[in-house]
Tab-separated table of C-alpha atoms and ligand atoms in Angstrom:
chain	number	residue	atom	x	y	z
A	1	MET	CA	11.716	6.714	-4.497
A	2	ASN	CA	14.581	3.974	-4.497
A	3	ASP	CA	12.450	1.762	-2.096
A	4	LEU	CA	14.220	-1.495	-3.740
A	5	ALA	CA	17.863	0.121	-3.467
A	6	GLY	CA	20.425	-2.285	-3.344
A	7	ARG	CA	18.061	-5.451	-3.678
A	8	HIS	CA	18.869	-7.998	-6.164
A	9	PHE	CA	16.000	-10.040	-7.806
A	10	VAL	CA	15.817	-13.392	-9.891
A	11	LEU	CA	12.968	-12.465	-11.954
A	12	GLY	CA	11.635	-15.679	-13.483
A	13	LEU	CA	9.068	-15.928	-16.438
A	14	SER	CA	7.195	-19.192	-16.930
A	15	GLY	CA	4.933	-19.484	-19.866
A	16	GLY	CA	1.567	-17.320	-20.160
A	17	ILE	CA	0.478	-14.211	-22.015
A	18	ALA	CA	1.170	-12.307	-18.831
A	19	CYS	CA	4.817	-12.626	-19.952
A	20	TYR	CA	4.233	-9.277	-21.941
A	21	LYS	CA	3.671	-7.241	-18.351
A	22	ALA	CA	6.722	-8.904	-16.703
A	23	ALA	CA	8.766	-6.541	-19.053
A	24	GLU	CA	7.001	-3.754	-17.450
A	25	LEU	CA	7.799	-5.343	-14.185
A	26	CYS	CA	11.179	-5.620	-14.767
A	27	ARG	CA	11.567	-1.810	-15.679
A	28	ALA	CA	9.859	-1.068	-12.325
A	29	LEU	CA	11.882	-3.001	-10.232
A	30	ILE	CA	15.058	-1.249	-12.021
A	31	LYS	CA	13.392	2.169	-11.578
A	32	GLU	CA	12.850	1.670	-8.152
A	33	GLY	CA	16.750	0.611	-7.636
A	34	ALA	CA	16.738	-3.182	-7.650
A	35	THR	CA	19.081	-4.990	-9.933
A	36	VAL	CA	17.195	-7.995	-12.083
A	37	GLN	CA	18.550	-11.227	-13.266
A	38	VAL	CA	15.958	-12.549	-15.495
A	39	VAL	CA	15.426	-16.287	-15.870
A	40	MET	CA	13.021	-17.734	-18.577
A	41	THR	CA	11.230	-21.122	-19.233
A	42	GLU	CA	11.030	-22.483	-22.704
A	43	ALA	CA	7.342	-21.703	-22.575
A	44	ALA	CA	7.938	-18.205	-21.571
A	45	GLU	CA	10.231	-17.524	-24.696
A	46	HIS	CA	6.970	-18.285	-26.943
A	47	PHE	CA	5.452	-15.336	-25.353
A	48	ILE	CA	8.083	-12.664	-25.115
A	49	THR	CA	11.978	-12.830	-26.350
A	50	ALA	CA	14.866	-12.992	-24.192
A	51	VAL	CA	16.363	-9.994	-26.095
A	52	THR	CA	13.585	-7.646	-24.958
A	53	MET	CA	14.047	-8.829	-21.312
A	54	GLN	CA	17.907	-8.497	-21.674
A	55	ALA	CA	17.756	-4.939	-22.996
A	56	LEU	CA	15.519	-3.902	-20.025
A	57	SER	CA	17.301	-5.863	-17.049
A	58	ASN	CA	20.750	-4.909	-18.818
A	59	ARG	CA	22.075	-8.582	-18.199
A	60	PRO	CA	22.227	-11.736	-20.248
A	61	VAL	CA	19.197	-13.942	-19.875
A	62	TYR	CA	19.522	-17.440	-18.458
A	63	GLY	CA	17.381	-20.264	-19.957
A	64	SER	CA	18.881	-23.475	-19.537
A	65	GLN	CA	20.763	-25.347	-16.641
A	66	TRP	CA	23.627	-26.134	-19.055
A	67	ASP	CA	24.100	-22.575	-19.922
A	68	SER	CA	28.228	-22.958	-20.374
A	69	ARG	CA	28.495	-19.283	-19.413
A	70	GLU	CA	28.638	-19.892	-15.863
A	71	PRO	CA	32.450	-21.189	-15.060
A	72	ASN	CA	31.134	-24.033	-12.551
A	73	ASN	CA	28.251	-24.602	-14.968
A	74	MET	CA	26.035	-24.312	-12.065
A	75	PRO	CA	23.427	-21.496	-12.786
A	76	HIS	CA	21.048	-22.522	-10.500
A	77	ILE	CA	23.177	-22.381	-7.807
A	78	ASN	CA	25.406	-19.067	-8.708
A	79	LEU	CA	22.138	-17.117	-9.487
A	80	SER	CA	19.918	-18.376	-6.370
A	81	ARG	CA	22.758	-17.091	-3.934
A	82	GLU	CA	23.257	-13.735	-4.865
A	83	ALA	CA	19.291	-13.173	-4.903
A	84	ASP	CA	17.686	-11.108	-2.051
A	85	ALA	CA	14.424	-13.090	-3.456
A	86	ILE	CA	13.225	-15.114	-6.439
A	87	LEU	CA	9.956	-13.554	-8.183
A	88	ILE	CA	8.185	-15.856	-10.608
A	89	ALA	CA	5.899	-13.567	-12.542
A	90	PRO	CA	4.262	-14.607	-14.514
A	91	CYS	CA	3.663	-18.016	-12.431
A	92	SER	CA	1.688	-20.485	-14.449
A	93	ALA	CA	-0.469	-23.009	-13.142
A	94	ASP	CA	1.996	-25.722	-14.506
A	95	PHE	CA	4.825	-23.840	-13.028
A	96	MET	CA	3.133	-23.829	-9.579
A	97	ALA	CA	2.521	-27.718	-9.827
A	98	LYS	CA	6.072	-27.960	-10.540
A	99	LEU	CA	7.110	-25.970	-7.576
A	100	LEU	CA	4.526	-27.771	-5.292
A	101	HIS	CA	6.308	-31.252	-6.130
A	102	GLY	CA	9.791	-29.957	-6.103
A	103	ARG	CA	10.411	-30.929	-9.901
A	104	ALA	CA	13.610	-29.522	-11.233
A	105	ASP	CA	14.008	-30.436	-15.046
A	106	GLU	CA	14.663	-26.985	-16.185
A	107	LEU	CA	16.687	-23.996	-14.831
A	108	LEU	CA	13.934	-22.016	-12.929
A	109	SER	CA	12.126	-24.725	-11.082
A	110	LEU	CA	15.855	-26.281	-10.323
A	111	MET	CA	16.983	-22.872	-8.941
A	112	CYS	CA	13.699	-22.603	-7.054
A	113	LEU	CA	14.312	-25.824	-5.337
A	114	ALA	CA	17.896	-25.089	-4.916
A	115	ARG	CA	17.580	-21.674	-3.346
A	116	PRO	CA	18.463	-21.289	0.432
A	117	ILE	CA	15.037	-21.669	1.712
A	118	ASP	CA	15.520	-19.286	4.965
A	119	LYS	CA	17.709	-16.435	3.087
A	120	VAL	CA	15.983	-15.982	-0.285
A	121	PRO	CA	12.023	-15.801	-0.249
A	122	LEU	CA	10.033	-17.251	-3.109
A	123	LEU	CA	7.371	-14.620	-4.510
A	124	LEU	CA	5.013	-15.983	-6.948
A	125	ALA	CA	2.554	-13.699	-9.133
A	126	PRO	CA	0.130	-16.243	-10.615
A	127	ALA	CA	-1.491	-15.866	-13.983
A	128	MET	CA	-3.848	-17.875	-15.673
A	129	ASN	CA	-7.199	-18.520	-17.299
A	130	ARG	CA	-10.182	-18.286	-14.291
A	131	GLU	CA	-11.030	-21.853	-14.726
A	132	MET	CA	-7.355	-22.894	-14.166
A	133	TRP	CA	-7.156	-20.518	-11.302
A	134	ALA	CA	-10.346	-21.741	-9.662
A	135	HIS	CA	-9.689	-25.197	-10.145
A	136	PRO	CA	-9.109	-27.322	-6.890
A	137	ALA	CA	-6.024	-28.452	-8.079
A	138	THR	CA	-4.611	-24.859	-8.222
A	139	GLN	CA	-6.216	-23.772	-5.430
A	140	ARG	CA	-4.543	-26.639	-3.331
A	141	ASN	CA	-1.272	-26.100	-4.583
A	142	MET	CA	-1.273	-22.596	-3.898
A	143	MET	CA	-2.154	-23.456	-0.057
A	144	GLN	CA	0.458	-25.702	-0.040
A	145	LEU	CA	3.212	-23.273	-1.602
A	146	ALA	CA	1.997	-20.991	0.925
A	147	ALA	CA	2.635	-23.372	3.623
A	148	ASP	CA	5.818	-24.269	2.319
A	149	GLY	CA	6.965	-20.914	2.505
A	150	ALA	CA	6.354	-19.458	-0.542
A	151	HIS	CA	4.603	-15.595	-0.513
A	152	ILE	CA	1.694	-15.920	-3.122
A	153	LEU	CA	1.357	-12.190	-4.485
A	154	GLY	CA	-2.510	-12.652	-5.017
A	155	VAL	CA	-4.270	-12.234	-8.630
A	156	GLY	CA	-5.962	-9.844	-10.250
A	157	SER	CA	-9.624	-9.989	-11.620
A	158	GLY	CA	-11.389	-8.743	-14.822
A	159	PHE	CA	-11.068	-9.526	-18.850
A	160	GLN	CA	-8.944	-12.171	-19.550
A	161	ALA	CA	-7.206	-12.718	-23.047
A	162	CYS	CA	-9.039	-15.955	-23.608
A	163	GLY	CA	-12.180	-13.650	-23.646
A	164	GLU	CA	-13.388	-14.707	-20.489
A	165	THR	CA	-13.869	-12.587	-17.467
A	166	GLY	CA	-12.871	-13.435	-13.673
A	167	ASP	CA	-9.945	-14.041	-11.325
A	168	GLY	CA	-6.617	-15.163	-12.220
A	169	ARG	CA	-4.967	-12.237	-14.053
A	170	MET	CA	-1.401	-11.321	-13.103
A	171	LEU	CA	-1.480	-8.405	-11.093
A	172	GLU	CA	-0.758	-5.177	-12.940
A	173	PRO	CA	3.167	-4.116	-12.671
A	174	PRO	CA	2.440	-1.204	-10.191
A	175	GLU	CA	0.436	-3.311	-8.030
A	176	LEU	CA	3.021	-6.174	-7.948
A	177	LEU	CA	5.671	-3.374	-7.230
A	178	GLU	CA	3.599	-2.053	-4.233
A	179	ASP	CA	3.211	-5.481	-2.860
A	180	ILE	CA	6.914	-6.517	-3.193
A	181	ILE	CA	8.010	-3.108	-1.329
A	182	ALA	CA	5.507	-4.096	1.409
A	183	PHE	CA	6.766	-7.466	1.645
A	184	PHE	CA	10.481	-6.162	2.679
A	185	GLN	CA	9.160	-3.683	5.208
A	186	PRO	CA	9.494	-4.662	8.795
A	187	LYS	CA	6.118	-6.178	10.073
A	188	LEU	CA	6.279	-3.982	13.321
A	189	LEU	CA	2.532	-3.690	13.338
A	190	ALA	CA	1.555	-7.448	12.540
A	191	GLY	CA	-1.700	-8.718	13.801
A	192	LYS	CA	-2.986	-4.902	14.735
A	193	ARG	CA	-5.959	-3.254	13.466
A	194	VAL	CA	-4.997	0.371	12.326
A	195	LEU	CA	-7.740	2.786	11.703
A	196	VAL	CA	-6.926	6.110	9.515
A	197	THR	CA	-9.019	9.257	8.509
A	198	ALA	CA	-7.607	11.282	5.509
A	199	GLY	CA	-8.843	13.980	3.286
A	200	PRO	CA	-10.863	16.936	3.709
A	201	THR	CA	-14.628	16.912	4.473
A	202	PHE	CA	-17.119	18.370	2.340
A	203	GLU	CA	-20.004	20.315	4.117
A	204	ALA	CA	-23.006	20.990	1.791
A	205	ILE	CA	-24.689	24.411	1.193
A	206	ASP	CA	-27.061	22.885	-1.400
A	207	PRO	CA	-27.005	20.144	-3.852
A	208	VAL	CA	-24.497	21.683	-5.754
A	209	ARG	CA	-22.197	23.785	-3.538
A	210	GLY	CA	-20.226	23.076	-0.376
A	211	ILE	CA	-17.663	24.206	2.014
A	212	THR	CA	-14.321	22.273	1.971
A	213	ASN	CA	-10.536	22.740	2.305
A	214	ARG	CA	-7.397	22.000	0.706
A	215	SER	CA	-6.264	18.567	2.291
A	216	SER	CA	-5.168	16.288	-0.670
A	217	GLY	CA	-5.383	12.882	1.819
A	218	LYS	CA	-1.754	12.171	0.848
A	219	MET	CA	-0.220	12.057	4.325
A	220	GLY	CA	-3.494	9.603	5.510
A	221	PHE	CA	-3.307	7.480	2.487
A	222	ALA	CA	0.858	7.412	3.042
A	223	ILE	CA	-0.081	6.491	6.858
A	224	ALA	CA	-2.348	3.748	5.763
A	225	ARG	CA	0.005	2.194	3.256
A	226	ALA	CA	3.037	2.245	5.839
A	227	ALA	CA	0.647	0.574	8.253
A	228	ARG	CA	-0.187	-1.987	5.755
A	229	GLU	CA	3.423	-2.389	5.027
A	230	ALA	CA	4.062	-3.206	8.561
A	231	GLY	CA	1.402	-5.915	8.600
A	232	ALA	CA	-1.521	-4.345	10.021
A	233	ASP	CA	-5.131	-4.851	9.166
A	234	VAL	CA	-5.959	-1.086	7.833
A	235	THR	CA	-9.320	0.755	7.671
A	236	LEU	CA	-9.129	3.916	5.812
A	237	VAL	CA	-11.990	6.416	6.177
A	238	ALA	CA	-11.318	8.826	3.408
A	239	GLY	CA	-13.030	12.333	2.477
A	240	PRO	CA	-13.543	13.490	-1.017
A	241	VAL	CA	-10.185	12.831	-2.576
A	242	SER	CA	-9.120	11.584	-5.972
A	243	LEU	CA	-6.143	9.251	-4.659
A	244	PRO	CA	-5.868	5.383	-5.738
A	245	THR	CA	-6.192	3.306	-2.839
A	246	PRO	CA	-3.438	1.712	-1.196
A	247	ARG	CA	-2.847	-1.884	-1.642
A	248	GLY	CA	-4.340	-4.546	0.604
A	249	ILE	CA	-6.343	-1.813	2.938
A	250	THR	CA	-10.450	-1.487	3.332
A	251	ARG	CA	-11.560	2.124	2.080
A	252	ILE	CA	-14.881	3.731	3.162
A	253	ASP	CA	-15.440	6.785	1.389
A	254	VAL	CA	-17.345	9.627	3.236
A	255	ARG	CA	-18.297	13.324	2.537
A	256	SER	CA	-19.061	15.213	5.588
A	257	ALA	CA	-17.854	15.464	9.085
A	258	GLU	CA	-20.877	13.592	10.343
A	259	ASP	CA	-20.499	10.818	7.763
A	260	MET	CA	-17.057	10.600	9.041
A	261	LEU	CA	-17.999	10.092	12.420
A	262	ARG	CA	-20.651	7.459	11.761
A	263	ALA	CA	-18.101	5.604	9.528
A	264	THR	CA	-15.169	5.956	12.250
A	265	MET	CA	-17.120	5.175	15.540
A	266	PRO	CA	-17.987	1.322	14.816
A	267	GLN	CA	-14.486	0.638	13.206
A	268	ALA	CA	-12.870	2.303	16.620
A	269	GLN	CA	-14.413	-0.401	18.558
A	270	SER	CA	-11.976	-2.988	17.508
A	271	ALA	CA	-9.048	-0.805	16.160
A	272	ASP	CA	-5.534	-1.093	18.259
A	273	VAL	CA	-4.394	2.097	16.580
A	274	PHE	CA	-6.500	5.261	15.501
A	275	VAL	CA	-4.635	7.938	13.355
A	276	ALA	CA	-6.806	11.112	12.670
A	277	THR	CA	-5.376	12.656	9.693
A	278	ALA	CA	-8.194	14.140	8.026
A	279	ALA	CA	-8.690	17.939	8.007
A	280	VAL	CA	-12.454	17.663	9.192
A	281	ALA	CA	-14.241	21.101	8.840
A	282	ASP	CA	-15.087	22.814	11.934
A	283	TRP	CA	-18.270	24.130	10.975
A	284	ARG	CA	-21.288	23.222	8.509
A	285	PRO	CA	-23.862	25.115	7.175
A	286	ALA	CA	-26.647	24.918	9.954
A	287	SER	CA	-29.177	23.486	7.362
A	288	ALA	CA	-28.204	22.467	3.795
A	289	SER	CA	-30.872	23.517	1.101
A	290	ASP	CA	-32.718	20.661	-0.730
A	291	HIS	CA	-32.561	22.668	-3.727
A	292	LYS	CA	-30.026	25.052	-5.243
A	293	ILE	CA	-29.973	28.215	-3.899
A	294	LYS	CA	-30.981	30.972	-6.670
A	295	LYS	CA	-29.880	34.536	-6.875
A	296	ASP	CA	-33.141	36.270	-6.258
A	297	GLY	CA	-32.337	39.677	-7.854
A	298	SER	CA	-31.900	41.530	-4.842
A	299	GLY	CA	-28.148	41.878	-5.073
A	300	LYS	CA	-27.909	40.387	-1.506
A	301	PRO	CA	-26.179	37.038	-1.099
A	302	PRO	CA	-28.075	34.331	0.960
A	303	GLU	CA	-27.032	34.482	4.736
A	304	LEU	CA	-25.172	31.543	5.823
A	305	THR	CA	-25.400	30.362	9.244
A	306	PHE	CA	-22.971	27.606	10.832
A	307	THR	CA	-23.107	24.588	13.065
A	308	GLU	CA	-19.929	23.068	14.982
A	309	ASN	CA	-18.972	19.721	13.672
A	310	PRO	CA	-18.730	16.800	15.933
A	311	ASP	CA	-14.620	16.367	16.801
A	312	ILE	CA	-14.094	12.880	15.581
A	313	LEU	CA	-10.738	12.556	17.166
A	314	ALA	CA	-11.782	13.732	20.460
A	315	THR	CA	-14.973	11.487	20.655
A	316	VAL	CA	-12.969	8.576	20.030
A	317	ALA	CA	-10.335	9.369	22.650
A	318	GLN	CA	-12.986	9.906	24.915
A	319	SER	CA	-14.319	6.273	24.163
A	320	ALA	CA	-13.944	3.406	26.920
A	321	ARG	CA	-11.336	1.696	24.384
A	322	ALA	CA	-9.133	4.518	24.275
A	323	LYS	CA	-9.285	5.516	28.210
A	324	SER	CA	-8.376	1.892	29.003
A	325	ALA	CA	-5.571	2.239	26.552
A	326	ALA	CA	-6.697	-0.709	24.056
A	327	LEU	CA	-6.851	1.880	21.469
A	328	PHE	CA	-3.756	4.612	20.908
A	329	CYS	CA	-5.404	7.670	19.375
A	330	VAL	CA	-2.641	9.804	17.277
A	331	GLY	CA	-3.939	13.387	16.451
A	332	PHE	CA	-2.449	15.318	13.505
A	333	ALA	CA	-2.110	19.350	13.859
A	334	ALA	CA	-1.834	21.573	10.728
A	335	GLU	CA	-0.704	24.982	12.207
A	336	SER	CA	0.365	28.046	10.377
A	337	HIS	CA	2.836	29.067	13.074
A	338	ASP	CA	4.128	28.504	16.733
A	339	LEU	CA	3.929	24.853	16.001
A	340	ALA	CA	5.577	23.505	19.007
A	341	ALA	CA	3.513	25.380	21.199
A	342	ASN	CA	0.042	24.781	19.500
A	343	ALA	CA	0.763	21.262	18.934
A	344	GLN	CA	1.472	20.361	22.793
A	345	ALA	CA	-1.841	22.527	23.370
A	346	LYS	CA	-3.834	20.586	20.913
A	347	ARG	CA	-2.551	17.290	22.196
A	348	VAL	CA	-3.783	18.106	25.886
A	349	ARG	CA	-7.117	19.667	24.489
A	350	LYS	CA	-7.858	16.475	22.505
A	351	GLY	CA	-6.819	14.234	25.062
A	352	VAL	CA	-4.222	11.852	22.928
A	353	PRO	CA	-0.853	10.641	23.708
A	354	LEU	CA	0.333	11.525	20.403
A	355	LEU	CA	-0.036	14.507	18.499
A	356	VAL	CA	1.735	15.203	14.930
A	357	GLY	CA	2.321	18.593	14.124
A	358	ASN	CA	2.930	20.052	10.718
A	359	ILE	CA	2.913	23.404	9.023
A	360	GLY	CA	-0.642	23.415	7.152
A	361	PRO	CA	0.500	25.749	4.110
A	362	ALA	CA	3.583	23.820	3.187
A	363	THR	CA	1.959	20.465	3.262
A	364	PHE	CA	-1.510	20.517	1.585
A	365	GLY	CA	-1.149	19.212	-1.778
A	366	ALA	CA	2.981	18.474	-1.506
A	367	ASP	CA	4.527	14.820	-1.867
A	368	ASP	CA	6.665	15.716	0.976
A	369	ASN	CA	6.456	17.316	4.626
A	370	ALA	CA	8.350	17.519	7.858
A	371	LEU	CA	6.656	16.255	11.073
A	372	LEU	CA	6.834	16.894	14.707
A	373	LEU	CA	6.113	14.369	17.565
A	374	VAL	CA	4.613	15.414	20.571
A	375	ASP	CA	3.732	13.411	23.500
A	376	ASP	CA	3.868	14.026	27.488
A	377	LYS	CA	7.715	13.718	27.420
A	378	GLY	CA	8.605	16.313	24.810
A	379	MET	CA	8.792	16.670	21.107
A	380	ARG	CA	10.966	14.832	18.534
A	381	GLU	CA	11.341	16.291	14.674
A	382	ILE	CA	10.859	13.862	11.605
A	383	PRO	CA	12.836	16.020	8.865
A	384	ARG	CA	11.614	16.851	5.648
A	385	ALA	CA	11.135	13.716	3.294
A	386	SER	CA	8.708	11.903	1.229
A	387	LYS	CA	5.435	11.413	2.915
A	388	LEU	CA	5.678	7.718	2.685
A	389	GLN	CA	8.855	7.970	4.261
A	390	LEU	CA	7.557	10.028	6.856
A	391	ALA	CA	4.549	7.535	7.437
A	392	ARG	CA	6.893	4.693	7.623
A	393	GLU	CA	8.756	6.564	10.431
A	394	LEU	CA	5.834	7.452	12.116
A	395	VAL	CA	4.382	3.903	12.107
A	396	ALA	CA	7.415	2.740	13.795
A	397	ASP	CA	7.392	5.166	16.295
A	398	ILE	CA	3.711	4.288	17.125
A	399	ALA	CA	4.718	0.399	16.994
A	400	GLN	CA	7.111	1.139	19.636
A	401	ARG	CA	4.442	2.977	21.814
A	402	LEU	CA	2.084	-0.228	22.011
B	1	LIG	O1	-8.736	20.843	16.082
B	1	LIG	P1	-8.118	20.751	14.775
B	1	LIG	O2	-8.735	20.636	13.726
B	1	LIG	O3	-6.981	21.456	14.625
B	1	LIG	O4	-7.625	19.139	15.203
B	1	LIG	C1	-7.021	18.635	14.231
B	1	LIG	C2	-7.061	16.825	14.687
B	1	LIG	O5	-8.102	16.702	15.057
B	1	LIG	C3	-6.579	16.095	13.450
B	1	LIG	O6	-6.340	14.904	14.062
B	1	LIG	C4	-7.983	15.780	12.806
B	1	LIG	O7	-7.942	14.592	12.221
B	1	LIG	C5	-8.908	15.966	14.185
B	1	LIG	N1	-10.258	16.568	14.047
B	1	LIG	C6	-11.267	15.497	14.056
B	1	LIG	N2	-12.725	16.290	13.979
B	1	LIG	C7	-12.772	17.161	13.975
B	1	LIG	C8	-11.690	18.219	13.843
B	1	LIG	C9	-10.612	17.650	13.930
B	1	LIG	O8	-11.254	14.310	14.259
B	1	LIG	N3	-13.976	18.082	14.055
């Protein structure tokens, strides 16, 4: 992916042990297509050298407002004017306090103060000991910085370099990257609640066996991520998959279709959009055995009988909230042939305004896909692309329909 192609960042490092993570973050930004100008405070240079950051960013690092490399001797103006964002990672407690007061006694804080506030967003990745993070002064500073227009990227929790455990670690570079990419996406679903089902279901035969399918959950997880990037409050009800949870969403793990229905229905009461991407098993064994079914020596396999599972999408689509159009329902159809006809028929049968068709065997487990959007007026194809890209286009399409 090149989600940051064409974007230019000033990556500012203030003093903290998390400076070692800034090297990896710099690399990650560049891999995603961005260009990076590193600026370091004197304190940061105690933790990591400018040589490292210069090699990774492929640009000389700035550290002083008196740097004579700038012909007009104004690096604080020049560097901040060409940036799409200033990202301070790590942002120490002391540096937050400085920003709060608009101090400007070294290059990085001077540059933050001198930035055109409407054009160059300021993103902060705090990093500090848990007591420093929890201190009322720091919490007060963070709230005020947010009120002043800074975007706080949050902190991680866990083991700290000082030996203590708690909140205040800098987020890991992949987490920061996901949040930075999300920051730049248009907020088409701001204030909306989006509910997504994803993955397969697992229908138990006995305690060690069951029936499932090849759905990887990737499309549904990408939709959940894209909806969150678009500013929505997202809940993801996931069948058994081994995918990391996208940042900033609520995930509810379930196993069977009945579990999925139980988890989904209460959430649907307050959602504005429901996207059913899950490949829910159509049938489950009529009764799951409490004990592992053993071979009985007769050479005859056990006879399984099946019961039809509840149709989660159709049930939600019949709810009063969906009927009153307060909840917009989107179904998926994985077909093997005649995609357009099958998708249109399924849309009518499920009673949903929008159905998204795809060719099942071509998408299960893959990182890319192609989608066919079917509504009562006709259809539109979104050509083959990464699932995240498709998810963003689908989210934009849904946002227009609300
Ligand atoms: O009927 P079919 O499984 O092809 O329909 C696919 C759509 O219906 C998907 O959106 C899927 O998530 C949803 N579905 C469901 N509950 C089921 C079966 C399918 O929500 N039991």
